[in-house]
Coordinates of N, CA and C in Angstrom, one line a residue:
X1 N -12.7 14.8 31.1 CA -11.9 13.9 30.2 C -12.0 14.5 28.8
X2 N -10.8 14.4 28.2 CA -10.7 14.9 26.7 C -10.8 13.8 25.7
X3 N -11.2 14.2 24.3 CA -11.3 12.8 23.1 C -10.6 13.4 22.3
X4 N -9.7 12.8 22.0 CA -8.8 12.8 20.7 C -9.7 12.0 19.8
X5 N -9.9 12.9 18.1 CA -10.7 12.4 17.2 C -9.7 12.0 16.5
X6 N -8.7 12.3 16.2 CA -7.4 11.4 15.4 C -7.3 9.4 15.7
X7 N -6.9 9.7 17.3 CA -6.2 8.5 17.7 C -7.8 7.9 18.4
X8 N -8.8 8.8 18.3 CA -9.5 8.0 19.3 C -9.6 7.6 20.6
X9 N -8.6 8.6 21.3 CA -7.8 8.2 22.9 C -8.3 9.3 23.6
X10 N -8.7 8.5 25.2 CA -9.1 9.6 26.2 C -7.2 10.2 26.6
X11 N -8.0 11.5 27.1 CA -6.8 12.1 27.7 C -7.3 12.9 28.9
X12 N -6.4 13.0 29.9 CA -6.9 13.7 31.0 C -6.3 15.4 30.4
X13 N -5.8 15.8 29.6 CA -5.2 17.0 29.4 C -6.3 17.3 27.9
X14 N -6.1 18.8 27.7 CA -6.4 18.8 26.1 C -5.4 19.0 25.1
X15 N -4.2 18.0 25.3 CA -3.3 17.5 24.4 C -3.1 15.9 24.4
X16 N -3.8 15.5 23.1 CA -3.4 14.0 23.1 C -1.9 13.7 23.3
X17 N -1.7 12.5 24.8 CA -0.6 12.3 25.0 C 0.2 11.1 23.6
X18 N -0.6 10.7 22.7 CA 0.0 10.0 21.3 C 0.2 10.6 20.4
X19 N -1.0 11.8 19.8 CA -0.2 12.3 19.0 C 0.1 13.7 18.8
X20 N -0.1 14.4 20.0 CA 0.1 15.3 20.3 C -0.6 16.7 19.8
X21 N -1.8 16.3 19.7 CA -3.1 17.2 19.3 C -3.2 17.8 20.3
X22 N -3.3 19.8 20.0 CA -4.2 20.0 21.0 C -5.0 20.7 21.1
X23 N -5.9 21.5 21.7 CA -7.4 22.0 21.6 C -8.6 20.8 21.4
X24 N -8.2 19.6 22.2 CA -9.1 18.7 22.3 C -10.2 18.8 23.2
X25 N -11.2 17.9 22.7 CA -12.7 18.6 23.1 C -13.2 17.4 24.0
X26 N -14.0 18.2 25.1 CA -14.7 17.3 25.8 C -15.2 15.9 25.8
X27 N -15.6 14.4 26.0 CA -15.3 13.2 25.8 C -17.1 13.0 25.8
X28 N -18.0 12.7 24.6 CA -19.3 12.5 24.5 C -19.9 11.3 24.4
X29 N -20.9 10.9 25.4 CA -21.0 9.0 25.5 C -20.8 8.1 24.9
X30 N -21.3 8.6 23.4 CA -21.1 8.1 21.8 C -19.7 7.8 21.1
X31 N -19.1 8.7 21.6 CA -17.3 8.8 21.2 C -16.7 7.4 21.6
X32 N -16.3 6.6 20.2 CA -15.4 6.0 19.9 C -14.9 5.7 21.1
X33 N -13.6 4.8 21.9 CA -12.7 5.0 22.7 C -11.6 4.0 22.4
X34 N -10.9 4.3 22.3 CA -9.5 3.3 21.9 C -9.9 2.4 23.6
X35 N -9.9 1.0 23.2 CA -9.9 0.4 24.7 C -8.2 -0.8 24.6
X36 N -8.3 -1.4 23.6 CA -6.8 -1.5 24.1 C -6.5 -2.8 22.7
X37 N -5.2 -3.2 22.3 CA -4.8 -3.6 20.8 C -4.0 -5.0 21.8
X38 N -4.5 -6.2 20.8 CA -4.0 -7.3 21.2 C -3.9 -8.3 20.3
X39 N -3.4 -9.3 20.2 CA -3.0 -10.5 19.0 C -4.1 -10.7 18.6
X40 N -5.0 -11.9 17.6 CA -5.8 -11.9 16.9 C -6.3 -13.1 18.0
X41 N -6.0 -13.8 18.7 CA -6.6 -15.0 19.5 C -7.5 -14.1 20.4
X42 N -6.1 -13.6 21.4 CA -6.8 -12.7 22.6 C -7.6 -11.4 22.0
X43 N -7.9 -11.0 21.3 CA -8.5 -10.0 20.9 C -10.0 -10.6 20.9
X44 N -10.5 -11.6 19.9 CA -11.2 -12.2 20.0 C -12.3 -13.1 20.8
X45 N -11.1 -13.5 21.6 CA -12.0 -13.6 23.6 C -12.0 -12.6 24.1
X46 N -11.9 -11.4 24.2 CA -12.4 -10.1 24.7 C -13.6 -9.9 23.7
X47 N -13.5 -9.8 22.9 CA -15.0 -9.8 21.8 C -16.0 -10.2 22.4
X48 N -15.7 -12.1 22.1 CA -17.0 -12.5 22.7 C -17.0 -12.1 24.2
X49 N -16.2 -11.8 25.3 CA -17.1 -11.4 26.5 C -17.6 -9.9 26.8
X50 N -16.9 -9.1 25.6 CA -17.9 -7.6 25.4 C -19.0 -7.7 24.9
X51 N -19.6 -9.0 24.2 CA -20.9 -9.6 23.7 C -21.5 -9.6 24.6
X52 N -21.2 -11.4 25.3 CA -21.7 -11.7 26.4 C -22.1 -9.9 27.8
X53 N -21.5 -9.8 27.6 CA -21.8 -8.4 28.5 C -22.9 -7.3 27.8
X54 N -23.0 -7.5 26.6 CA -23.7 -6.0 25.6 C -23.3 -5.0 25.7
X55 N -21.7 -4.9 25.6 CA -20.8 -4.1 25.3 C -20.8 -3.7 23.9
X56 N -21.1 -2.8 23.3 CA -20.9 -2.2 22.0 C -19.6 -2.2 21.8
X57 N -19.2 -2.6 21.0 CA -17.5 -2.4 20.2 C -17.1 -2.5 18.9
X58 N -16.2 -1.8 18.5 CA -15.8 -1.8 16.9 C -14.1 -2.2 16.9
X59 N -13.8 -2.6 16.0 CA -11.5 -3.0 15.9 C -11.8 -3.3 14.6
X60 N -10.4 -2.6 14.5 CA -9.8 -2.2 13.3 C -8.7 -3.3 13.2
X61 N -8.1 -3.8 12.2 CA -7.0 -4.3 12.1 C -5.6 -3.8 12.1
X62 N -4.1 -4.2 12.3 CA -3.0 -3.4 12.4 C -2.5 -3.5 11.1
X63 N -2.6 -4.9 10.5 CA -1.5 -5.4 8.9 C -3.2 -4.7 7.6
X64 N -3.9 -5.3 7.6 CA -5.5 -5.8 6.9 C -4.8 -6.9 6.1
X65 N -6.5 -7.2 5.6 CA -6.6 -7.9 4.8 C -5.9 -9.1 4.5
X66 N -4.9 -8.2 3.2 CA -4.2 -8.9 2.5 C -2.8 -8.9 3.2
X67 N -2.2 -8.4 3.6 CA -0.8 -8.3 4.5 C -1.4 -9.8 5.2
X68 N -2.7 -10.1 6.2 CA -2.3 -10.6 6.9 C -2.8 -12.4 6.5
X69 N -3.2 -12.0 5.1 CA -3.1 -13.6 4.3 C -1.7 -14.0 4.1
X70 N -0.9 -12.8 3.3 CA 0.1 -13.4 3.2 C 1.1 -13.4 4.2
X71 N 1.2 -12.8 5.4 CA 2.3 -13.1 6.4 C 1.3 -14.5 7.5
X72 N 0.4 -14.4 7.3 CA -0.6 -15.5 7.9 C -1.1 -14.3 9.5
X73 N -1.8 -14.9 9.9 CA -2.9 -14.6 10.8 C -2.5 -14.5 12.4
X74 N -1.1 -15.2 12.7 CA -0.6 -15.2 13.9 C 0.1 -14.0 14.3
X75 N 0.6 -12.8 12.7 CA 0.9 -11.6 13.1 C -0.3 -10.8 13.4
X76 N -1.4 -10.9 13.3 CA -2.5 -9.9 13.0 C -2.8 -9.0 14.7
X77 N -3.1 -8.1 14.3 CA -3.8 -7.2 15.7 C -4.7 -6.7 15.7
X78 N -5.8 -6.5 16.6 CA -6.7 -5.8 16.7 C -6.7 -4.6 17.9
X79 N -7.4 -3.8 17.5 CA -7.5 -2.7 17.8 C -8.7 -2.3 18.2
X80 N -9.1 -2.5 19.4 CA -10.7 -2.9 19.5 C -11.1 -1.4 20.6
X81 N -12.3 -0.8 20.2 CA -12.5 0.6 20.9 C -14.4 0.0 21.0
X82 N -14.9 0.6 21.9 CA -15.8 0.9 22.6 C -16.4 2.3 22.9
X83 N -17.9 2.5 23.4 CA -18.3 4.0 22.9 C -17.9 4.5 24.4
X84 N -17.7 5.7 24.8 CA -17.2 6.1 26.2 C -18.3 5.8 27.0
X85 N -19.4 5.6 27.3 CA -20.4 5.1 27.8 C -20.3 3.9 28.4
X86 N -19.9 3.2 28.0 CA -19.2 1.7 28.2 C -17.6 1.5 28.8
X87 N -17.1 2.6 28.8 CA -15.3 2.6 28.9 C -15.4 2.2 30.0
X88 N -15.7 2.2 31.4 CA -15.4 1.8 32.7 C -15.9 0.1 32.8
X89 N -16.8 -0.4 32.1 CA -17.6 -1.9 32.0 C -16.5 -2.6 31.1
X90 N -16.0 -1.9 30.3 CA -14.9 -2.8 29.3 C -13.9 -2.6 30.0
X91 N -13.4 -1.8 30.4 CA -12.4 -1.7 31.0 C -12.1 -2.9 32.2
X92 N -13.5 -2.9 33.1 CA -13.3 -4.4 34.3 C -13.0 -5.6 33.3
X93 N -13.7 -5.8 32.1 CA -13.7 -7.0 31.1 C -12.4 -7.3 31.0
X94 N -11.7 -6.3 30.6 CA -10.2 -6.6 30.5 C -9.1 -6.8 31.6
X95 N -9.6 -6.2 32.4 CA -9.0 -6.7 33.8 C -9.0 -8.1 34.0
X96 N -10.5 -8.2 34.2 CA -11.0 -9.6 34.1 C -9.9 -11.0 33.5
X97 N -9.6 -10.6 32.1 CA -9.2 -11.1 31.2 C -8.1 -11.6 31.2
X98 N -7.1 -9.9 31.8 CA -5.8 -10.1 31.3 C -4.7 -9.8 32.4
X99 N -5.1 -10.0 33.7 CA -5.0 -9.6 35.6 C -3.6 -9.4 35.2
X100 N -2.4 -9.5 34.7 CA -1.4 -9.4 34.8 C -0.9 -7.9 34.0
X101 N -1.4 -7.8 33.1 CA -1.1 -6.7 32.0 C -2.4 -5.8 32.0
X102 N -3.5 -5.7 32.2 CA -4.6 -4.8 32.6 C -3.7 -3.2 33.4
X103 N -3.2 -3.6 34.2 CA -2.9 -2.4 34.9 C -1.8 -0.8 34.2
X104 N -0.8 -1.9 33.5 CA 0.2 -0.8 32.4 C -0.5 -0.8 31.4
X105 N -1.9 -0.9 30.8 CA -2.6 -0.8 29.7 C -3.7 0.1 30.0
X106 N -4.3 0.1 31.0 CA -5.5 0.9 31.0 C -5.2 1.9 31.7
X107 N -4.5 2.2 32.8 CA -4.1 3.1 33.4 C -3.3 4.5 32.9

């Protein structure tokens, strides 16, 4: 498996299929992993059950901050990645989660 350090995304090739990087380098436990970008509700109950689990995770926002004061909070996204060490355990989480849409998302 390859890590894209730009986008943060596994790739089975060593050309990120997003942004089209290539000479991408082998995938290290520690490495970041884009795990998947959702509204600010459901983002947040995947949170707490990557907790509940002791899933390490970090997300980024799509608007920040101030964009998403003033368009308010129902636009907001997160962007929630996990270390590769954990990609297969978060990954069931969100299965778990989201049984309908899991499959065109993680796959």
């Amino acid at each position: 498996m390859y890590y894209c350090e730009r986008c943060r995304a596994l790739n089975e090739n060593d050309c990120c299929d997003i942004c089209g990087k290539s000479h991408l380098r082998e995938v290290e436990p520690d490495d970041e992993c884009f795990l998947i970008e959702k509204e600010v509700m459901w983002a947040e109950m995947l949170i707490e059950v990557l907790e509940n689990n002791q899933i390490p995770y970090t997300y980024t926002t799509s608007m920040g901050a101030g964009m998403a004061l003033k368009v308010g909070p129902l636009f907001e996204r997160y962007q929630i990645f996990v270390p590769y060490a954990y990609i297969e355990q978060a990954r069931d989480c969100v299965r778990t989660l989201f049984k309908e849409e899991s499959e065109k998302n993680l796959d």
